[in-house]
Each structure stands twice: as structure tokens, then as C-alpha cells.
Short mmCIF file of C-alpha atoms and ligand atoms in Angstrom, two decimals:
data_model
loop_
_atom_site.label_atom_id
_atom_site.label_comp_id
_atom_site.label_asym_id
_atom_site.label_seq_id
_atom_site.Cartn_x
_atom_site.Cartn_y
_atom_site.Cartn_z
CA MET A 1 -7.50 28.31 7.00
CA LYS A 2 -6.77 25.04 6.62
CA ASP A 3 -5.00 23.07 9.01
CA ILE A 4 -1.20 21.29 7.77
CA SER A 5 -0.27 20.62 11.40
CA VAL A 6 0.25 16.84 11.42
CA ASN A 7 1.37 14.24 14.39
CA PHE A 8 3.82 11.80 13.04
CA GLY A 9 5.02 8.86 14.79
CA ASP A 10 4.10 10.95 18.22
CA VAL A 11 5.39 13.87 17.23
CA SER A 12 2.75 17.44 16.42
CA PHE A 13 4.88 19.26 13.05
CA PRO A 14 3.32 22.63 12.32
CA ASN A 15 3.89 21.80 8.78
CA PRO A 16 4.42 18.24 6.90
CA PHE A 17 8.56 19.81 5.22
CA PHE A 18 11.17 18.30 6.67
CA VAL A 19 14.96 18.97 6.02
CA GLY A 20 16.16 14.83 5.02
CA SER A 21 19.09 14.11 6.37
CA GLY A 22 21.91 15.83 3.98
CA PRO A 23 24.59 18.40 3.18
CA THR A 24 22.08 20.62 4.52
CA SER A 25 20.97 19.82 8.14
CA GLY A 26 24.56 19.54 8.47
CA ASN A 27 26.01 22.60 11.04
CA PRO A 28 23.91 24.90 13.87
CA ILE A 29 23.78 27.61 10.74
CA LYS A 30 21.58 25.76 8.10
CA ILE A 31 19.71 23.96 10.46
CA ILE A 32 18.33 27.58 11.99
CA SER A 33 18.31 29.06 8.86
CA ALA A 34 15.83 26.29 7.48
CA TYR A 35 13.88 26.14 12.06
CA ARG A 36 13.34 30.54 9.95
CA ALA A 37 12.50 29.87 7.06
CA GLY A 38 9.36 28.03 7.95
CA TRP A 39 9.95 23.90 7.29
CA GLY A 40 8.22 21.63 8.98
CA GLY A 41 10.93 19.02 10.61
CA ILE A 42 14.82 18.86 10.61
CA VAL A 43 16.30 15.18 10.04
CA LEU A 44 19.72 15.96 10.95
CA LYS A 45 22.44 14.71 8.55
CA THR A 46 23.31 11.63 9.87
CA ILE A 47 25.64 11.10 12.95
CA GLY A 48 28.24 8.80 13.35
CA ASP A 49 29.45 5.95 15.92
CA SER A 50 34.25 6.52 17.09
CA ILE A 51 35.38 6.32 12.66
CA VAL A 52 36.05 9.37 11.16
CA ARG A 53 34.47 9.54 7.58
CA LYS A 54 36.49 11.85 5.26
CA SER A 55 34.27 11.49 1.34
CA VAL A 56 35.87 10.92 -0.88
CA ARG A 57 36.84 14.31 -3.95
CA PRO A 58 34.32 15.01 -6.45
CA MET A 59 31.41 13.51 -4.27
CA TYR A 60 28.77 14.87 -6.72
CA GLY A 61 27.76 13.86 -10.56
CA THR A 62 25.05 15.69 -11.78
CA MET A 63 22.85 13.97 -15.12
CA ARG A 64 21.50 17.46 -16.97
CA ARG A 65 18.16 17.91 -20.22
CA ASN A 66 18.25 21.20 -21.46
CA LYS A 67 19.84 22.62 -18.53
CA GLU A 68 17.05 21.08 -15.72
CA LEU A 69 18.84 18.35 -13.31
CA ILE A 70 17.07 14.68 -13.87
CA ALA A 71 19.72 12.92 -11.65
CA PHE A 72 22.02 14.12 -9.29
CA GLU A 73 24.89 11.77 -7.87
CA ASN A 74 26.80 11.30 -4.57
CA LEU A 75 29.14 9.43 -2.70
CA GLU A 76 28.13 12.01 -0.09
CA LEU A 77 30.20 9.57 3.33
CA ILE A 78 28.04 10.17 7.17
CA THR A 79 28.75 13.31 8.86
CA GLU A 80 32.20 13.99 8.22
CA ASP A 81 31.45 15.40 12.30
CA GLN A 82 32.51 14.12 15.84
CA LEU A 83 30.72 12.79 18.87
CA ASP A 84 31.90 15.40 20.56
CA THR A 85 31.51 18.57 18.01
CA TRP A 86 27.53 17.13 17.36
CA ASP A 87 27.70 17.81 21.03
CA LYS A 88 28.27 21.25 21.01
CA TYR A 89 26.18 21.30 17.56
CA MET A 90 22.63 19.88 19.10
CA LYS A 91 23.24 23.02 22.25
CA ILE A 92 23.63 25.84 19.60
CA ILE A 93 19.77 23.48 18.06
CA LYS A 94 18.61 22.91 21.15
CA SER A 95 18.36 26.89 22.31
CA GLU A 96 17.71 28.00 18.83
CA VAL A 97 15.44 25.40 17.13
CA LYS A 98 11.59 25.73 17.97
CA ILE A 99 10.10 22.54 16.17
CA PRO A 100 10.84 18.51 16.82
CA ILE A 101 14.35 17.56 15.90
CA ILE A 102 14.92 14.21 14.14
CA ALA A 103 17.86 13.07 14.55
CA SER A 104 19.17 10.37 11.45
CA ILE A 105 22.95 7.87 13.36
CA MET A 106 24.42 4.85 12.00
CA GLY A 107 26.39 2.71 14.15
CA GLY A 108 28.39 -0.32 12.85
CA SER A 109 27.50 -3.61 12.73
CA ASP A 110 27.61 -4.25 16.34
CA PHE A 111 24.27 -2.92 18.15
CA SER A 112 25.90 -1.18 20.97
CA GLU A 113 26.85 1.50 18.78
CA TRP A 114 23.15 2.23 17.80
CA VAL A 115 22.11 1.51 21.37
CA LYS A 116 25.17 4.07 22.73
CA LEU A 117 24.35 7.11 19.46
CA ALA A 118 20.39 6.52 20.37
CA ARG A 119 20.87 7.22 23.69
CA TRP A 120 23.01 10.24 22.47
CA ALA A 121 20.31 11.78 20.50
CA GLU A 122 17.53 10.92 23.33
CA ASP A 123 20.02 12.90 26.49
CA ARG A 124 20.61 15.88 23.95
CA GLY A 125 16.73 16.45 23.28
CA ALA A 126 16.07 14.83 20.16
CA SER A 127 11.85 14.28 20.21
CA MET A 128 12.61 11.14 17.37
CA LEU A 129 15.06 9.14 15.85
CA GLU A 130 15.63 8.14 12.29
CA LEU A 131 17.46 4.90 11.48
CA ASN A 132 20.41 5.14 8.48
CA PHE A 133 19.36 1.93 7.25
CA GLY A 134 19.34 3.35 3.31
CA CYS A 135 23.44 4.71 2.49
CA PRO A 136 24.13 2.74 -0.73
CA HIS A 137 27.20 3.43 -0.36
CA GLY A 138 30.73 3.11 1.93
CA GLU A 139 28.93 2.12 4.87
CA PRO A 140 27.32 -1.79 3.22
CA GLU A 141 30.64 -2.77 2.84
CA ARG A 142 32.21 -1.93 7.08
CA LYS A 143 27.99 -4.28 6.56
CA THR A 144 26.01 -1.05 7.42
CA GLY A 145 23.86 1.17 6.74
CA ALA A 146 22.03 -0.26 3.08
CA PHE A 147 23.76 -3.13 3.98
CA ILE A 148 21.24 -3.77 7.00
CA GLY A 149 18.55 -2.53 5.46
CA GLN A 150 19.00 -5.25 2.76
CA HIS A 151 18.26 -8.55 5.07
CA PRO A 152 14.73 -7.89 6.61
CA ASP A 153 16.07 -10.23 9.58
CA LEU A 154 19.30 -7.05 10.36
CA VAL A 155 16.06 -4.61 10.25
CA TYR A 156 14.03 -6.67 12.38
CA LYS A 157 17.38 -7.10 15.06
CA TYR A 158 18.81 -3.29 15.08
CA THR A 159 15.62 -2.07 15.18
CA LYS A 160 14.17 -3.78 18.52
CA GLU A 161 17.59 -3.19 20.14
CA VAL A 162 17.15 0.37 19.70
CA VAL A 163 13.36 0.32 19.99
CA SER A 164 13.78 -1.08 23.25
CA SER A 165 17.06 1.67 24.41
CA VAL A 166 15.22 4.14 23.67
CA GLY A 167 12.00 6.14 25.14
CA ILE A 168 11.61 8.59 21.56
CA PRO A 169 9.99 6.51 18.52
CA ILE A 170 11.49 5.58 15.94
CA VAL A 171 11.32 5.36 12.53
CA VAL A 172 13.84 3.65 10.19
CA LYS A 173 14.97 4.33 6.31
CA LEU A 174 14.29 2.06 3.59
CA THR A 175 17.05 2.00 1.17
CA PRO A 176 14.70 0.95 -2.37
CA ASN A 177 17.95 -1.32 -3.55
CA VAL A 178 15.72 -4.65 -2.49
CA THR A 179 13.40 -6.60 -3.81
CA GLU A 180 10.62 -5.89 -2.01
CA ILE A 181 11.07 -2.76 0.40
CA LYS A 182 7.09 -3.52 1.99
CA ASP A 183 8.22 -7.08 3.04
CA ILE A 184 11.35 -4.74 5.36
CA ALA A 185 8.74 -2.31 5.84
CA LYS A 186 7.03 -5.14 7.59
CA GLU A 187 9.84 -5.89 9.83
CA ALA A 188 9.84 -2.45 10.60
CA GLU A 189 6.64 -2.73 11.77
CA ASN A 190 7.07 -5.57 13.56
CA ALA A 191 10.37 -4.40 14.94
CA GLY A 192 8.36 -1.91 17.04
CA ALA A 193 9.07 0.96 14.88
CA LYS A 194 6.18 4.22 14.76
CA ALA A 195 7.06 5.37 10.96
CA VAL A 196 9.57 4.11 8.08
CA THR A 197 11.26 6.89 5.36
CA ALA A 198 10.95 5.96 2.41
CA ILE A 199 13.00 6.22 0.79
CA ASN A 200 17.32 6.91 0.65
CA THR A 201 19.51 7.14 -3.38
CA VAL A 202 18.66 5.18 -5.84
CA SER A 203 22.55 2.63 -6.32
CA GLY A 204 24.04 4.23 -9.55
CA VAL A 205 26.44 5.75 -11.91
CA ILE A 206 25.31 8.73 -13.02
CA GLY A 207 27.37 9.34 -16.56
CA VAL A 208 30.13 7.78 -19.19
CA ASP A 209 32.52 11.06 -20.75
CA ILE A 210 33.03 8.53 -24.50
CA GLU A 211 35.93 10.18 -24.94
CA ARG A 212 37.89 9.11 -22.11
CA GLY A 213 35.86 6.26 -21.12
CA GLN A 214 35.75 7.51 -17.49
CA PRO A 215 32.96 6.82 -15.24
CA LEU A 216 31.96 9.81 -13.74
CA PRO A 217 31.75 11.24 -11.92
CA ASP A 218 35.71 11.29 -12.43
CA ILE A 219 37.92 10.26 -8.92
CA ASN A 220 41.02 10.60 -10.24
CA GLY A 221 40.82 8.56 -13.14
CA TYR A 222 38.11 6.42 -11.36
CA SER A 223 34.43 6.25 -9.77
CA GLY A 224 32.28 4.66 -7.62
CA TYR A 225 28.99 3.31 -7.43
CA GLY A 226 26.93 6.42 -5.75
CA GLY A 227 23.88 7.27 -4.94
CA ILE A 228 20.62 8.90 -7.21
CA SER A 229 18.31 11.42 -5.62
CA GLY A 230 16.46 14.18 -7.65
CA PRO A 231 13.39 14.24 -10.09
CA ALA A 232 15.36 10.63 -11.84
CA ILE A 233 14.17 8.54 -8.35
CA LYS A 234 10.35 10.05 -8.12
CA PRO A 235 8.56 7.42 -9.53
CA ILE A 236 10.48 4.59 -7.55
CA GLY A 237 9.60 6.81 -4.37
CA LEU A 238 6.18 7.03 -4.88
CA ALA A 239 5.86 3.13 -5.99
CA ALA A 240 7.79 2.37 -2.61
CA VAL A 241 5.17 4.16 -0.14
CA SER A 242 2.92 2.71 -1.92
CA LYS A 243 3.61 -0.68 -1.82
CA ILE A 244 4.50 0.56 2.40
CA PHE A 245 0.85 1.97 3.03
CA SER A 246 -1.13 -0.49 1.12
CA SER A 247 0.54 -3.31 2.97
CA THR A 248 1.33 -2.42 6.45
CA SER A 249 0.16 0.26 9.23
CA VAL A 250 3.16 1.93 9.54
CA GLU A 251 3.69 6.09 9.37
CA ILE A 252 5.46 7.16 6.29
CA SER A 253 7.44 9.74 5.50
CA GLY A 254 8.27 9.76 1.24
CA VAL A 255 11.18 11.40 0.13
CA GLY A 256 13.44 11.31 -3.41
CA GLY A 257 13.10 13.37 -5.98
CA ILE A 258 10.60 16.20 -4.36
CA PHE A 259 11.04 19.38 -6.56
CA ASP A 260 7.99 21.22 -6.27
CA TRP A 261 5.17 21.19 -3.57
CA LYS A 262 2.40 18.92 -6.43
CA ASP A 263 5.53 16.42 -6.04
CA ALA A 264 4.73 16.40 -1.67
CA VAL A 265 1.01 16.70 -2.67
CA GLU A 266 1.59 13.59 -5.08
CA TYR A 267 3.71 11.51 -2.28
CA MET A 268 0.98 12.58 0.29
CA MET A 269 -1.86 10.84 -1.86
CA MET A 270 0.17 7.47 -2.46
CA GLY A 271 0.06 7.47 1.71
CA ALA A 272 3.38 9.20 3.73
CA LYS A 273 2.02 11.14 6.08
CA THR A 274 5.47 13.85 6.11
CA VAL A 275 8.00 14.59 2.87
CA GLN A 276 11.51 15.26 3.56
CA SER A 277 13.68 17.09 0.09
CA VAL A 278 17.82 17.21 -0.02
CA THR A 279 18.51 17.57 -3.76
CA TYR A 280 16.56 20.29 -4.29
CA THR A 281 17.35 22.54 -1.02
CA MET A 282 20.86 22.16 -1.87
CA ILE A 283 20.16 24.04 -4.72
CA ARG A 284 17.41 26.18 -3.05
CA GLY A 285 18.30 27.16 -0.24
CA PHE A 286 15.47 27.16 2.41
CA GLU A 287 13.14 30.03 1.55
CA PHE A 288 10.58 28.30 -1.12
CA ILE A 289 9.35 27.10 1.44
CA GLU A 290 6.57 29.36 2.49
CA GLU A 291 5.09 29.40 -0.80
CA TRP A 292 4.88 25.16 -0.77
CA LYS A 293 3.14 26.50 1.84
CA LYS A 294 1.27 28.04 0.67
CA GLU A 295 0.08 27.02 -2.19
CA LEU A 296 -0.69 23.54 -0.81
CA TYR A 297 -3.43 25.98 1.50
CA SER A 298 -4.74 26.48 -1.98
CA PHE A 299 -4.80 23.92 -3.22
CA MET A 300 -6.83 22.39 -0.10
CA GLU A 301 -8.32 25.20 -0.17
CA ARG A 302 -9.83 24.78 -3.39
CA LYS A 303 -9.84 20.40 -3.00
CA GLY A 304 -12.44 21.06 0.00
CA TYR A 305 -9.68 19.63 2.57
CA SER A 306 -9.60 19.92 5.38
CA ASN A 307 -6.75 18.77 6.61
CA LEU A 308 -3.67 16.12 5.49
CA GLU A 309 -5.88 13.63 6.98
CA ASP A 310 -7.99 13.87 3.79
CA MET A 311 -5.98 13.46 1.41
CA ILE A 312 -3.24 10.54 2.09
CA GLY A 313 -3.13 7.69 0.81
CA ILE A 314 -6.17 8.01 -2.13
CA ALA A 315 -4.12 7.76 -4.40
CA SER A 316 -2.49 4.47 -2.84
CA LYS A 317 -5.94 2.78 -2.45
CA LYS A 318 -6.73 2.58 -6.23
CA MET A 319 -3.17 0.85 -7.09
CA ARG A 320 -3.88 -2.89 -8.53
CA GLU A 321 -2.84 -5.63 -9.45
CA TYR A 322 -2.29 -5.86 -13.62
CA GLU A 323 -4.89 -9.46 -13.83
CA PHE A 324 -7.91 -6.15 -12.08
CA LEU A 325 -6.09 -4.22 -14.60
CA GLU A 326 -7.17 -6.17 -17.61
CA LYS A 327 -10.25 -6.50 -16.13
CA VAL A 328 -11.57 -2.52 -15.98
CA THR A 329 -9.63 -2.42 -19.14
CA LYS A 330 -11.79 0.00 -21.49
CA ARG A 331 -10.86 -0.38 -25.15
CA ARG A 332 -7.62 -2.01 -26.29
CA THR A 333 -4.86 0.40 -26.72
CA ASN A 334 -4.04 3.11 -29.71
CA ILE A 335 -0.01 3.15 -30.27
CA ASP A 336 -0.95 5.75 -31.74
CA GLU A 337 -1.96 8.24 -28.99
CA GLU A 338 0.38 6.20 -26.03
CA ILE A 339 3.40 7.35 -28.94
CA ASN A 340 2.37 10.72 -27.96
CA VAL A 341 2.42 10.37 -24.59
CA VAL A 342 5.98 9.19 -25.88
CA ARG A 343 6.92 12.32 -27.00
CA GLY A 344 5.46 14.73 -23.69
CA GLU A 345 1.86 15.93 -26.30
CA ILE A 346 -0.31 14.06 -23.76
CA TYR A 347 0.01 14.08 -20.10
CA GLY A 348 -0.44 9.86 -19.76
C1 FMN B 401 24.73 15.02 -0.74
C2 FMN B 401 23.83 13.90 -0.05
C3 FMN B 401 23.97 13.44 1.11
C4 FMN B 401 22.95 12.86 1.83
N1 FMN B 401 23.02 12.02 3.05
C5 FMN B 401 22.59 11.19 4.30
C6 FMN B 401 22.24 11.22 4.97
O1 FMN B 401 23.24 11.41 5.86
N2 FMN B 401 21.95 9.89 5.38
C7 FMN B 401 21.13 9.84 4.61
O2 FMN B 401 20.22 8.87 5.69
N3 FMN B 401 20.69 10.20 3.51
C8 FMN B 401 21.74 10.92 3.13
N4 FMN B 401 21.11 10.68 2.04
C9 FMN B 401 19.69 10.55 1.51
C10 FMN B 401 18.81 12.02 1.69
O3 FMN B 401 18.25 12.39 2.65
C11 FMN B 401 17.52 11.32 0.34
O4 FMN B 401 17.13 10.06 0.71
C12 FMN B 401 17.69 11.02 -1.00
O5 FMN B 401 18.34 12.18 -1.48
C13 FMN B 401 16.56 11.12 -1.89
O6 FMN B 401 15.52 12.77 -1.70
P1 FMN B 401 16.01 14.28 -2.70
O7 FMN B 401 15.82 13.72 -4.14
O8 FMN B 401 14.74 14.80 -2.09
O9 FMN B 401 18.25 14.39 -2.33
C14 FMN B 401 21.63 12.76 0.86
C15 FMN B 401 21.54 12.60 -0.47
C16 FMN B 401 22.29 13.38 -0.41
C17 FMN B 401 22.07 14.36 -2.25
#
């Protein structure tokens, strides 16, 4: 049997598949179900400070082609449950779940809230912390979430503050809504983060009802810029992971549009040591993970990989600047052939 266990940020996980932070990691029932189904790790729904969150309703929207989900939008905030409720949740989780728990936290614009939450999570048995510097809606308006993730100096300061106040490893969750994600990852690394998670959702609008001139989702006649997830963002996530892999030595958890085991392998080959899935777990639950693990084992068998390290980053190492590609181009583009790629007749 091939080895799919992984050491990520100095913590050992039985396999690289994590349930990412979101509604499917928002209470003990779901978290215990994910553990029993065979997931390797769980990132809790982001836990917050004293401000009571109430997400807007409706908060979800979908973009489909031939019934297949292409993209998903959410306007969900962090958990609506208060810290004392999470106190109770953590007791249940810690007594039932035997895989490492990664607590996702988000304070406000004041350092002290981040430190308080970090210590709270460490005291309750979290094995790692994920700092949510990535939520693109609601939170940036009060100078947290993606607002922090968009400012390299703030990423450095907040990360350093948390790193120096707890003993457990810190993972920084990055927003893709920046000019150059590798520069932000570098700041997290310089501040002492063991790993980064890339990517959080991409800021977007899921569609417009053209009969009514209504942006979607329709929130009482209005809408807002939400976070896009699902298959549409996988190319953005792959590029982010590859850029970070090539320019830092921080470990990476890849997330964004992982809808089957092959998507997960793509992320690993671009440099991710672990992978996370959220939108797909909202649609399909948790049970498919045994199938993904089986497929991963047989893929490794077929390719002769004895452990995950054998494939981490192998595709990333083939990424080059445009100038280099011009030199290695073999022939002029055959435009008809390229159009056949667009039509789906050739896999490009
Ligand atoms: C409904 C929903 C809620 C989410 N809530 C959080 C959250 O609380 N904290 C966080 O860091 N990311 C949150 N995310 C982002 C996901 O963790 C993930 O980064 C993103 O959805 C891309 O992965 P996916 O395509 O597998 O969903 C949320 C995503 C969705 C769809």
C-alpha cells in the first residue's frame, strides 16, 4: 500500500484531504461526520471575536451549464455562533475526533482580538491555526479578512503577533484578490507562518437576471460582491499555488474548485502538500473521500510514486517566463488546431 500520510506544518495527518473552512465544518455533527468518513484534517468554520455576525439571506448563487455547476457565489460571513457556543463545540469535537483540528480565526483590526482567539483555540486543543486573511465580503469593510490579505505589511504584522503568542503552527489563508500573491505569501513566511492556504474565494458576481436587470443573488432587490468558488476558480488556485511554491519555502495547502481526486493531484503537482475542498462537500457530503483515497492509491501505484512527496511540485517545476517559452516553441501556432481546443475536440 502506498503512503498517503503527510506532515504539514509539523503536524501529522493520515491523508492530505482536508475539509476546508466553510459551512460543512461549522458544527460538531458535520465535523464528526467528516472525521468518520475518512478525511485527513478539518479546518473549522472561521471563529470570530465579540462582533455578532448575521449573514444576509439569500447568501448563495450558482452558475451552471447543462446543469453542471461551474461557479458558486457566497455572501456568507464567518460563524454566526458565539465563542461560548464554540467552547461547547470544541469539547465535543476533541472527545470524538482523532485527527488534527485546524482552527480558523478572524479578529478585527485590533491585534489583541487575534491573539485572544489564537490562545483560545490553542487552549481548546487545536493542533494548528489558520488565519483568515481572505474573506472578500463584509469583513474588509471593517478592515479585516481580505483587507489584511491585500496589505503585505499587515499580513506580516498580524502573522508575527499571532506566531509569537501561541506555540502551535500558524497557517495564513490568502486571498487571490491581490496583484501578486507570492509577495503576500513571502510576508507570511517572513513573519513565521509554517504554511499558507491558497486560495480563498475570488471576488465576483454570479450573474444578472436580464428580465429584471437584477444582479444575483437577489437580496430584496439588491446584491453585493460575493466570493466565487467551485470549478471556475481552479485555474486561479493552481497558478497561485505554483507561484508560491516557486518563490517561497513555505508549505502550501491548495484549495479552490477541487471536485475530484484528479483536481487534488493537480494541486499537489503544482506544489500543495495538502488539499482542501468546500463547495463540493456542500453538494456531495463527505462519504466520497474513501473513493478519492482509493483512486489516489491506484494512481500512485500506476505511476510508481511511493509517497506524496514524489509528486509535490513536479508540474510547477515546468513553469517558465514567456521569454523562455518563446525560445522552446517548436513551430508556429496552427490556428485551426487551437480552435479545436476551444471547441473541446482536442484537450489543450
Ligand atoms: C459558503 C462558503 C463559506 C465559506 N466560509 C469560509 C470561512 O468561514 N472561512 C474561510 O477561510 N473560508 C471560507 N470559505 C472559502 C473556502 O474555504 C474556500 O477557500 C473556497 O470556497 C474555495 O474552495 P472550493 O472551491 O473548494 O469551495 C467559504 C466558502 C464557501 C463556499
